[in-house]
Short mmCIF file of C-alpha atoms in Angstrom, two decimals:
data_model
loop_
_atom_site.label_atom_id
_atom_site.label_comp_id
_atom_site.label_asym_id
_atom_site.label_seq_id
_atom_site.Cartn_x
_atom_site.Cartn_y
_atom_site.Cartn_z
CA MET A 223 -12.91 21.99 8.49
CA ILE A 224 -16.22 21.02 10.08
CA LYS A 225 -16.50 17.93 7.88
CA PHE A 226 -12.92 16.96 8.71
CA TRP A 227 -13.51 17.14 12.45
CA ALA A 228 -16.85 15.32 12.14
CA VAL A 229 -15.04 12.32 10.65
CA ALA A 230 -12.15 12.67 13.09
CA LEU A 231 -14.43 12.70 16.14
CA ALA A 232 -16.34 9.68 14.84
CA LEU A 233 -13.03 7.84 14.42
CA ILE A 234 -11.86 8.82 17.91
CA TYR A 235 -15.17 7.67 19.43
CA PHE A 236 -14.96 4.35 17.58
CA MET A 237 -11.43 3.72 18.82
CA TRP A 238 -12.40 4.56 22.40
CA LYS A 239 -15.29 2.09 22.31
CA GLN A 240 -12.97 -0.58 20.93
CA ARG A 241 -10.60 0.13 23.82
CA GLU A 242 -13.44 -0.43 26.26
CA LYS A 243 -14.24 -3.77 24.64
CA LYS A 244 -10.68 -5.05 24.94
CA ASP A 245 -7.53 -2.94 25.34
CA GLY A 246 -5.45 -0.22 23.74
CA ALA A 247 -3.72 -2.55 21.27
CA HIS A 248 -7.05 -3.72 19.87
CA ALA A 249 -8.26 -0.11 19.58
CA MET A 250 -5.11 0.79 17.63
CA ARG A 251 -5.61 -2.06 15.16
CA ALA A 252 -9.33 -1.43 14.68
CA GLY A 253 -8.92 2.32 14.29
CA TRP A 254 -6.10 1.92 11.80
CA PHE A 255 -8.11 -0.28 9.42
CA VAL A 256 -11.11 2.04 9.61
CA ALA A 257 -8.90 5.06 8.91
CA ILE A 258 -7.10 3.65 5.87
CA LEU A 259 -10.12 1.98 4.26
CA LEU A 260 -13.12 4.16 5.12
CA CYS A 261 -11.99 7.68 6.09
CA PRO A 262 -11.55 10.07 3.11
CA ALA A 263 -7.81 10.30 2.41
CA TRP A 264 -8.28 13.67 0.72
CA GLN A 265 -9.53 15.31 3.93
CA GLN A 266 -6.60 17.16 5.47
CA LEU A 267 -6.10 19.94 7.98
CA GLN A 268 -3.02 22.12 7.54
CA VAL A 269 -1.22 23.48 10.59
CA ARG A 270 1.67 25.58 9.24
CA SER A 271 4.04 23.08 7.58
CA ILE A 272 2.22 20.01 8.88
CA PHE A 273 -0.80 18.31 7.29
CA LEU A 274 -3.07 16.32 9.58
CA ASP A 275 -5.21 13.52 8.16
CA HIS A 276 -7.38 10.76 9.64
CA ARG A 277 -4.69 8.12 9.26
CA SER A 278 -2.31 10.20 11.34
CA ILE A 279 -5.01 10.74 13.96
CA ALA A 280 -5.67 7.00 14.14
CA ALA A 281 -1.95 6.28 14.40
CA GLY A 282 -1.28 8.92 17.06
CA LEU A 283 -4.29 8.02 19.18
CA GLY A 284 -3.56 4.32 18.70
CA LEU A 285 -0.05 4.75 20.12
CA VAL A 286 -1.44 6.61 23.13
CA LEU A 287 -4.07 3.94 23.81
CA LEU A 288 -1.55 1.15 23.26
CA PHE A 289 0.63 2.31 26.14
CA ALA A 290 -2.06 3.92 28.33
CA PHE A 291 -4.18 0.75 28.35
CA PRO A 292 -1.76 -2.21 28.19
CA ARG A 293 -2.70 -5.63 26.92
CA LYS A 294 -4.29 -7.93 29.45
CA ASP A 295 -1.91 -10.74 28.50
CA GLY A 296 1.05 -8.59 29.52
CA LEU A 297 2.74 -8.55 26.10
CA SER A 298 4.44 -5.25 25.32
CA PRO A 299 5.89 -4.12 21.98
CA LEU A 300 8.83 -2.53 23.79
CA LYS A 301 9.76 -5.67 25.70
CA ARG A 302 9.58 -7.81 22.58
CA PHE A 303 11.17 -5.29 20.24
CA VAL A 304 14.17 -6.64 18.34
CA PRO A 305 15.97 -4.22 15.95
CA MET A 306 15.65 -5.28 12.32
CA PRO A 307 17.58 -4.17 9.22
CA THR A 308 14.37 -2.52 8.02
CA ASP A 309 14.56 -0.10 10.91
CA PHE A 310 18.12 0.84 9.95
CA PHE A 311 17.40 1.41 6.25
CA MET A 312 14.17 3.21 7.01
CA GLY A 313 16.14 5.66 9.13
CA LEU A 314 18.75 6.08 6.39
CA LEU A 315 16.13 6.81 3.77
CA PHE A 316 14.44 9.36 6.03
CA LEU A 317 17.79 11.04 6.67
CA SER A 318 18.57 11.04 2.95
CA ILE A 319 15.30 12.79 2.15
CA ILE A 320 15.90 15.38 4.89
CA ILE A 321 19.35 16.16 3.42
CA THR A 322 17.87 16.52 -0.09
CA VAL A 323 15.22 18.94 1.16
CA PHE A 324 17.90 20.93 3.03
CA LEU A 325 20.23 21.14 0.01
CA LYS A 326 17.72 21.56 -2.82
CA GLU A 327 14.72 23.27 -1.23
CA HIS A 328 13.78 25.04 1.98
CA LEU A 329 13.93 23.07 5.23
CA ALA A 330 11.41 24.76 7.54
CA PRO A 331 11.51 23.97 11.28
CA LEU A 332 8.44 21.71 11.03
CA THR A 333 9.41 19.99 7.76
CA PRO A 334 11.13 17.01 9.49
CA PHE A 335 7.97 16.45 11.55
CA GLU A 336 5.81 16.47 8.41
CA LEU A 337 8.14 14.04 6.67
CA GLY A 338 8.13 11.89 9.80
CA ARG A 339 4.32 11.89 9.76
CA GLN A 340 4.31 10.73 6.15
CA LEU A 341 7.15 8.22 6.29
CA LEU A 342 7.89 7.06 9.82
CA LEU A 343 4.48 7.05 11.53
CA PRO A 344 2.77 4.40 9.36
CA TYR A 345 5.93 2.31 9.43
CA LEU A 346 5.98 2.50 13.23
CA ILE A 347 2.33 1.38 13.45
CA GLY A 348 3.11 -1.68 11.33
CA ARG A 349 6.25 -2.32 13.37
CA ILE A 350 4.26 -2.82 16.60
CA PHE A 351 0.90 -3.88 15.12
CA LEU A 352 0.93 -7.51 16.26
CA GLN A 353 2.38 -9.22 19.31
CA ARG A 354 1.00 -12.71 18.83
CA SER A 355 -0.51 -14.53 15.86
CA LYS A 356 -3.87 -14.73 17.60
CA ASP A 357 -4.12 -10.93 17.24
CA ILE A 358 -5.01 -11.59 13.60
CA GLU A 359 -8.07 -13.53 14.69
CA GLU A 360 -9.04 -10.95 17.29
CA ILE A 361 -9.12 -8.10 14.77
CA ALA A 362 -11.06 -10.22 12.25
CA PRO A 363 -14.60 -9.18 13.40
CA VAL A 364 -13.85 -5.50 12.82
CA LEU A 365 -11.84 -6.05 9.65
CA SER A 366 -14.47 -8.29 8.05
CA ARG A 367 -17.16 -5.64 8.51
CA VAL A 368 -14.89 -2.91 7.16
CA ILE A 369 -14.04 -4.98 4.07
CA LEU A 370 -17.75 -5.69 3.53
CA ILE A 371 -18.52 -1.96 3.57
CA VAL A 372 -15.63 -1.18 1.23
CA THR A 373 -16.71 -3.88 -1.22
CA VAL A 374 -20.37 -2.82 -1.25
CA LEU A 375 -19.46 0.85 -1.74
CA GLY A 376 -17.04 -0.08 -4.53
CA ILE A 377 -19.64 -2.16 -6.37
CA LEU A 378 -22.25 0.59 -6.01
CA GLU A 379 -19.81 3.21 -7.28
CA ALA A 380 -18.86 1.13 -10.31
CA LEU A 381 -22.41 0.20 -11.29
CA THR A 382 -24.37 3.32 -10.29
CA ARG A 383 -21.49 5.69 -11.16
CA ARG A 384 -21.84 7.48 -7.82
CA ASN A 385 -19.35 7.60 -4.98
CA LEU A 386 -21.68 7.90 -2.01
CA VAL A 387 -19.00 9.05 0.44
CA ASN A 388 -17.73 11.80 -1.87
CA GLU A 389 -21.27 12.96 -2.54
CA VAL A 390 -21.97 13.26 1.18
CA PHE A 391 -18.89 15.48 1.59
CA GLY A 392 -19.39 17.35 -1.68
CA MET A 393 -16.12 16.16 -3.25
CA ARG A 394 -15.58 15.79 -6.99
CA PHE A 395 -12.52 14.81 -9.02
CA GLY A 396 -12.49 16.59 -12.41
CA LEU A 397 -11.13 14.12 -14.97
CA LEU A 398 -12.32 11.11 -12.99
CA GLU A 399 -15.92 12.25 -13.30
CA THR A 400 -15.63 12.17 -17.11
CA GLY A 401 -13.93 9.92 -19.67
CA GLU A 402 -10.83 8.90 -17.73
CA GLY A 403 -12.89 7.71 -14.78
CA TYR A 404 -14.91 5.18 -16.80
CA ARG A 405 -14.00 1.87 -18.40
CA TRP A 406 -15.84 -1.25 -19.61
CA GLY A 407 -19.15 0.52 -19.07
CA MET A 408 -18.44 1.09 -15.36
CA LYS A 409 -17.16 3.91 -13.22
CA ARG A 410 -13.71 3.10 -11.86
CA ALA A 411 -14.21 2.97 -8.09
CA ILE A 412 -12.17 5.60 -6.25
CA GLY A 413 -13.30 4.50 -2.81
CA SER A 414 -11.92 6.66 0.01
CA VAL A 415 -8.85 7.87 -1.93
CA ARG A 416 -8.17 10.11 -4.95
CA HIS A 417 -7.71 7.78 -7.88
CA PRO A 418 -8.87 4.28 -8.91
CA ILE A 419 -5.26 3.08 -9.24
CA PHE A 420 -4.47 4.21 -5.70
CA ASN A 421 -7.64 2.52 -4.48
CA GLY A 422 -6.81 -0.74 -6.24
CA LEU A 423 -3.20 -0.88 -5.07
CA MET A 424 -4.22 -0.09 -1.50
CA LEU A 425 -6.72 -2.96 -1.58
CA VAL A 426 -4.09 -5.33 -3.00
CA MET A 427 -2.03 -4.66 0.12
CA VAL A 428 -5.08 -5.61 2.24
CA ILE A 429 -5.85 -8.87 0.39
CA PRO A 430 -3.40 -10.89 2.56
CA TRP A 431 -5.49 -9.99 5.60
CA THR A 432 -8.66 -11.26 3.94
CA VAL A 433 -7.07 -14.65 3.29
CA ALA A 434 -5.66 -14.83 6.82
CA VAL A 435 -9.13 -14.13 8.26
CA HIS A 436 -10.61 -16.79 5.98
CA HIS A 437 -8.26 -19.28 7.63
CA TYR A 438 -9.80 -18.56 11.04
CA TRP A 439 -13.32 -19.13 9.70
CA LYS A 440 -12.57 -22.86 9.66
CA ARG A 441 -11.73 -22.83 13.35
CA GLY A 442 -15.10 -21.91 14.82
CA PRO A 443 -18.84 -21.32 14.24
CA LYS A 444 -20.79 -18.08 13.65
CA ARG A 445 -18.19 -16.56 11.35
CA LYS A 446 -19.85 -16.91 7.97
CA LEU A 447 -18.74 -13.44 6.87
CA TRP A 448 -15.11 -14.44 7.37
CA ARG A 449 -15.51 -17.22 4.82
CA GLN A 450 -16.25 -14.67 2.07
CA MET A 451 -13.41 -12.31 2.88
CA PRO A 452 -11.05 -13.27 -0.01
CA LEU A 453 -13.94 -13.01 -2.49
CA MET A 454 -14.91 -9.59 -1.16
CA GLY A 455 -11.32 -8.39 -1.35
CA ALA A 456 -11.02 -9.62 -4.94
CA LEU A 457 -14.30 -7.91 -5.91
CA ALA A 458 -13.19 -4.63 -4.35
CA VAL A 459 -9.98 -4.72 -6.42
CA PHE A 460 -11.85 -5.71 -9.58
CA PHE A 461 -14.29 -2.79 -9.38
CA SER A 462 -11.43 -0.30 -9.26
CA VAL A 463 -11.36 -1.26 -12.97
CA SER A 464 -7.62 -0.62 -13.17
CA ARG A 465 -5.34 -2.97 -15.05
CA GLY A 466 -2.37 -2.47 -12.72
CA PRO A 467 -4.14 -3.48 -9.50
CA HIS A 468 -5.77 -6.41 -11.34
CA ALA A 469 -2.34 -7.69 -12.37
CA ALA A 470 -0.95 -7.11 -8.88
CA ALA A 471 -3.86 -9.06 -7.33
CA ILE A 472 -3.26 -11.98 -9.70
CA ALA A 473 0.44 -11.96 -8.79
CA THR A 474 -0.49 -11.92 -5.09
CA ALA A 475 -2.78 -14.93 -5.52
CA GLY A 476 -0.14 -16.85 -7.46
CA ILE A 477 2.60 -16.21 -4.91
CA MET A 478 0.30 -17.16 -2.04
CA THR A 479 -0.43 -20.45 -3.80
CA PHE A 480 3.32 -20.96 -4.22
CA PHE A 481 3.83 -20.82 -0.46
CA ARG A 482 0.67 -22.58 0.69
CA LYS A 483 1.02 -25.55 -1.68
CA PRO A 484 4.61 -26.84 -1.41
CA LEU A 485 4.01 -29.53 -4.06
CA LEU A 486 3.21 -26.80 -6.60
CA ARG A 487 6.25 -24.65 -5.91
CA VAL A 488 8.42 -26.04 -8.69
CA PRO A 489 5.69 -25.93 -11.40
CA ILE A 490 4.70 -22.40 -10.37
CA ALA A 491 8.33 -21.23 -10.39
CA VAL A 492 8.95 -22.77 -13.83
CA GLY A 493 5.72 -21.32 -15.21
CA THR A 494 6.53 -17.86 -13.86
CA ILE A 495 9.99 -17.85 -15.42
CA THR A 496 8.54 -19.02 -18.74
CA LEU A 497 5.89 -16.29 -18.73
CA ALA A 498 8.51 -13.68 -17.87
CA VAL A 499 10.65 -14.71 -20.85
CA ILE A 500 7.62 -14.62 -23.14
CA ALA A 501 6.61 -11.21 -21.79
CA VAL A 502 10.03 -9.74 -22.54
CA GLY A 503 9.92 -11.06 -26.10
CA ALA A 504 6.34 -9.95 -26.71
CA LYS A 505 6.53 -6.54 -25.06
CA ASP A 506 4.95 -4.64 -27.99
CA GLN A 507 2.06 -7.09 -28.28
CA ILE A 508 1.41 -6.85 -24.54
CA MET A 509 1.42 -3.05 -24.69
CA HIS A 510 -1.07 -3.18 -27.56
CA PHE A 511 -3.29 -5.61 -25.65
CA ALA A 512 -3.14 -3.42 -22.52
CA GLY A 513 -4.21 -0.45 -24.59
CA LYS A 514 -7.14 -2.43 -25.98
CA LEU A 515 -8.24 -3.31 -22.43
CA ALA A 516 -8.27 0.39 -21.61
CA GLY A 517 -10.44 1.11 -24.65
CA GLU A 518 -7.73 3.09 -26.42
CA GLU A 519 -8.58 3.63 -30.06
CA GLU A 520 -6.35 2.99 -33.05
CA LEU A 521 -3.70 5.61 -33.72
CA ASP A 522 -4.41 8.42 -36.18
CA GLU A 523 -2.71 11.69 -37.13
CA ASN A 524 -3.83 13.24 -33.80
CA SER A 525 -2.28 10.44 -31.74
CA TYR A 526 1.31 11.68 -31.94
CA VAL A 527 3.27 13.98 -29.65
CA SER A 528 6.44 15.95 -30.25
CA ILE A 529 9.49 15.37 -28.03
CA ASN A 530 12.58 17.39 -28.96
CA GLY A 531 11.04 17.92 -32.39
CA GLU A 532 10.47 14.20 -33.07
CA LEU A 533 7.02 12.64 -33.30
CA TYR A 534 6.07 9.63 -31.15
CA ALA A 535 2.87 7.61 -31.03
CA TYR A 536 1.00 8.52 -27.83
CA THR A 537 -1.67 6.76 -25.74
CA GLY A 538 -2.30 6.56 -22.01
CA THR A 539 -0.50 3.22 -21.98
CA ARG A 540 2.50 4.51 -23.97
CA HIS A 541 2.77 7.54 -21.67
CA ARG A 542 4.92 5.56 -19.21
CA GLU A 543 7.25 4.33 -21.92
CA LEU A 544 7.79 7.83 -23.33
CA LEU A 545 8.75 9.18 -19.90
CA ASP A 546 12.19 7.60 -20.31
CA ILE A 547 12.72 9.66 -23.47
CA VAL A 548 11.36 12.90 -22.02
CA TYR A 549 13.49 12.73 -18.86
CA ALA A 550 16.61 11.17 -20.41
CA GLU A 551 18.65 14.37 -20.03
CA ALA A 552 17.39 14.88 -16.47
CA VAL A 553 18.54 11.38 -15.56
CA VAL A 554 22.03 11.94 -16.99
CA ARG A 555 22.44 15.31 -15.23
CA ASN A 556 21.07 14.13 -11.87
CA ASP A 557 23.38 14.04 -8.85
CA PHE A 558 23.66 12.11 -5.58
CA TRP A 559 20.87 14.06 -3.83
CA GLY A 560 18.44 14.63 -6.72
CA TYR A 561 16.50 17.71 -7.77
CA GLY A 562 14.28 17.86 -4.66
CA ALA A 563 10.69 16.80 -3.94
CA GLY A 564 9.34 19.78 -5.92
CA LEU A 565 11.32 18.73 -9.03
CA LYS A 566 12.55 22.27 -9.65
CA ASN A 567 15.11 22.89 -12.37
CA VAL A 568 14.50 19.50 -13.98
CA PRO A 569 15.48 19.78 -17.65
CA VAL A 570 12.47 18.82 -19.80
CA PRO A 571 11.96 19.43 -23.56
CA GLU A 572 9.76 22.50 -24.01
CA ASP A 573 7.38 20.69 -26.36
CA ALA A 574 6.80 17.93 -23.77
CA LYS A 575 6.52 19.88 -20.51
CA GLN A 576 2.76 20.06 -20.27
CA ARG A 577 1.94 16.57 -21.55
CA PHE A 578 4.52 14.78 -19.38
CA SER A 579 4.30 16.75 -16.14
CA SER A 580 2.67 13.64 -14.67
CA ILE A 581 5.55 11.23 -13.94
CA ASP A 582 3.68 7.94 -13.74
CA ASN A 583 6.74 5.91 -12.81
CA ASP A 584 7.74 5.92 -9.16
CA TYR A 585 11.25 4.60 -9.79
CA LEU A 586 11.95 7.43 -12.21
CA MET A 587 10.24 10.01 -10.03
CA PHE A 588 12.06 8.89 -6.88
CA PHE A 589 15.40 9.02 -8.70
CA LEU A 590 14.71 12.54 -9.97
CA GLN A 591 13.52 13.75 -6.57
CA PHE A 592 16.13 12.18 -4.30
CA GLY A 593 18.98 11.17 -6.57
CA TYR A 594 21.19 8.12 -6.32
CA SER A 595 21.03 8.15 -2.53
CA GLY A 596 17.26 7.95 -2.25
CA PHE A 597 16.85 5.69 -5.27
CA TYR A 598 19.18 2.94 -4.06
CA LEU A 599 17.89 3.09 -0.49
CA PHE A 600 14.35 2.90 -1.84
CA ASN A 601 15.10 -0.27 -3.77
CA ILE A 602 17.16 -1.90 -1.03
CA LEU A 603 14.32 -1.37 1.42
CA GLN A 604 11.78 -2.78 -1.00
CA VAL A 605 13.80 -5.93 -1.66
CA CYS A 606 14.50 -6.45 2.03
CA ALA A 607 10.81 -6.10 2.93
CA VAL A 608 10.07 -8.93 0.50
CA LEU A 609 12.85 -11.06 1.96
CA GLN A 610 11.53 -10.65 5.50
CA VAL A 611 8.05 -11.91 4.77
CA PHE A 612 9.42 -14.48 2.30
CA CYS A 613 11.41 -16.16 5.06
CA CYS A 614 8.40 -16.16 7.40
CA ALA A 615 6.11 -17.51 4.69
CA TRP A 616 8.36 -20.37 3.61
CA ASN A 617 7.59 -22.43 6.73
CA THR A 618 3.84 -23.17 6.62
CA LYS A 619 3.77 -24.66 10.12
CA HIS A 620 3.27 -21.44 12.05
CA GLY A 621 0.41 -18.99 12.50
CA ARG A 622 1.97 -16.09 10.62
CA SER A 623 2.66 -17.95 7.39
CA ILE A 624 -0.61 -17.13 5.59
CA LEU A 625 -0.33 -13.40 6.21
CA CYS A 626 3.37 -13.44 5.33
CA ALA A 627 2.72 -15.34 2.09
CA GLY A 628 0.10 -12.80 1.09
CA LEU A 629 2.34 -9.85 1.93
CA THR A 630 5.13 -11.36 -0.16
CA GLY A 631 2.77 -11.46 -3.12
CA SER A 632 1.48 -7.94 -2.49
CA PHE A 633 4.97 -6.49 -2.22
CA VAL A 634 6.03 -8.14 -5.47
CA GLY A 635 2.82 -7.24 -7.32
CA VAL A 636 2.72 -3.62 -6.19
CA GLY A 637 6.49 -3.31 -6.65
CA MET A 638 6.12 -4.17 -10.32
CA LEU A 639 3.14 -1.89 -10.83
CA ILE A 640 4.53 1.28 -9.27
CA LYS A 641 6.59 1.55 -12.43
CA SER A 642 3.36 2.86 -13.92
CA VAL A 643 2.26 5.25 -11.15
CA TRP A 644 3.95 7.55 -8.65
CA PHE A 645 4.06 6.55 -4.99
CA ASP A 646 1.13 8.59 -3.74
CA THR A 647 0.49 8.62 0.01
CA ASP A 648 -3.07 7.36 -0.60
CA TYR A 649 -1.69 3.84 -0.97
CA GLY A 650 1.91 4.57 0.01
CA THR A 651 0.88 4.92 3.66
CA VAL A 652 -0.54 1.40 3.55
CA TRP A 653 2.62 0.12 1.85
CA LEU A 654 4.73 1.64 4.62
CA PHE A 655 2.49 0.08 7.24
CA CYS A 656 2.97 -3.34 5.61
CA ALA A 657 6.72 -2.72 5.41
CA GLY A 658 6.82 -2.15 9.16
CA LEU A 659 4.57 -5.18 9.60
CA SER A 660 7.09 -7.30 7.69
CA ALA A 661 9.64 -6.58 10.43
CA CYS A 662 7.04 -7.07 13.16
CA LEU A 663 6.00 -10.52 11.91
CA VAL A 664 9.51 -11.92 12.25
CA ASN A 665 9.25 -11.81 16.05
CA VAL A 666 5.52 -12.32 16.63
CA GLN A 667 4.67 -14.91 19.28
CA ASP A 668 3.16 -17.95 17.62
CA ASP A 669 0.22 -19.44 19.53
CA GLU A 670 -1.77 -21.15 16.79
CA ALA A 671 -2.72 -24.64 17.99
CA ALA A 672 -3.96 -25.54 14.52
CA PHE A 673 -0.52 -25.05 13.08
CA ARG A 674 1.11 -27.11 15.82
CA ALA A 675 -1.17 -29.95 14.77
CA GLY A 676 0.04 -29.56 11.18
CA ALA A 677 -3.22 -28.00 9.97
CA THR A 678 -1.62 -25.58 7.54
CA ASP A 679 -4.82 -24.90 5.65
CA GLY A 680 -6.97 -24.21 8.70
CA GLU A 681 -8.27 -27.67 9.55
CA ALA A 682 -9.69 -28.13 13.04
CA SER A 683 -7.26 -29.01 15.78
CA THR A 684 -7.79 -31.07 18.90
CA LEU A 685 -5.15 -29.17 20.87
CA PRO A 686 -6.34 -26.65 23.47
CA GLU A 687 -6.81 -23.06 22.27
CA LYS A 688 -4.47 -21.62 24.89
CA THR A 689 -1.46 -23.67 23.85
CA VAL A 690 1.39 -21.24 23.27
CA VAL A 691 4.35 -21.82 20.98
CA ARG A 692 7.28 -19.44 21.13
CA VAL A 693 9.11 -19.32 17.82
CA ARG A 694 12.86 -18.76 17.86
CA LYS A 695 13.60 -15.14 16.98
CA ARG A 696 15.30 -14.48 13.67
CA SER A 697 17.16 -11.48 12.46
CA LEU A 698 16.05 -10.71 8.93
CA VAL A 699 15.79 -7.70 6.63
CA PRO A 700 14.20 -4.21 5.77
CA SER A 701 11.42 -2.16 4.08
CA TYR A 702 10.58 1.12 2.19
CA THR A 703 8.90 4.51 2.29
CA PRO A 704 6.70 6.89 0.29
CA ILE A 705 7.62 10.26 -1.01
CA PRO A 706 6.32 13.76 -0.35
CA ARG A 707 4.03 14.78 -3.19
CA SER A 708 5.20 17.81 -5.10
CA GLU A 709 2.84 20.50 -6.26
CA ALA A 710 3.59 19.39 -9.78
CA GLN A 711 1.98 16.07 -9.01
CA GLY A 712 -1.31 17.58 -7.89
CA GLN A 713 -2.97 16.64 -11.14
CA GLN A 714 -4.55 13.24 -11.52
CA SER A 715 -2.47 10.41 -12.92
CA ALA A 716 -2.81 9.35 -16.51
CA SER A 717 -5.07 6.37 -17.14
CA PRO A 718 -3.32 3.11 -16.06
#
């Protein structure tokens, strides 16, 4: 508890100093990035049915500072708030989960507040995070330093095989300190979370910010660190040494290029479709190649598992594929509301219970937990979040387009990869934040003079800095939410 409050007080002090430098909105943004990227996600304080972590502290304090110390330019998130479909579907999904908990488990008086902390609070922070496109530039000094620290710590962890933050707090993660936590001669960087995959996927969601900050480097002097932001973000993802986040980062870069280079849109689209067709036809070869990348050895007589009395070849990579066989009966017998977050009474073959207790497929896990209701709302929200930022990214003539293009790529990349990992709050909180941000960006005031001059790639502009452009408001679409972790998911995920 002492270590938890030491970090919490340091975070609170940092946010207060940022408020003194500017205003409450800036303190909220700065504190949020520090909390998600640097504060240990595994540090929690339980108060009856509610768990308090540093992200929640940053969000709660940020909201207080936002309204207690208004922006000097007079912009208010309440005055500019326009309801979006994301808000509607987010509320429906939250309600659906509450009903499932009530019907299938025990709904304690504080349970809705805990679920709201997990699901609604990060979404709300993203929903009001920005009021004008210049806010991206104003948070860049803090964000660039945070990304630098994250990258350096990740490289040191991978090469020296020591997580300095965890060592300071005396934290160790069983399997991740042995074979599963190492690959390609390096330690897979955990960073401030509980698994390399979670760390990598979280950083993929932050990559769009690094590219957006890089854009502002071209606008003024004395910002050399900003120039290296995309490289630092890519290095941080690489040293998680996880195949899923690597693939998601590549997808993010490709989709960003699609939006930022209109002349390449058709070739990129054609190439993507071609690769997708090839991937479907060469699924077995790709699975074999992915296993080789993970250092999985050739199959022998000990590499088979029994499921309902039948033997199947087993590796960490094949684990995800076999989940569909193990939980086939559970899927057929599932109902509208699911089995509950704790996954009680889920029919599983006796000979597969222990090996496949880790459900490394969020779509399957979400369906089992929250049934048809939660599953379809989950997917609708995810698709709508992509559509929101897609529409904002298509027009490259405004100040939000770079960030929106990157978020489109991150949503698509992470959306594909969560089929191989459950939606843990370590990175799920950041996903929810970005989902709320997707709705926020639709109505952000655009005041980028460089974009008015047609400088879509950050070229210098001769227009005055204070020129303000108000973009016509658009009504677009929604987002998505993480899931409460069951006790059964307390064990570490299988190797990606």
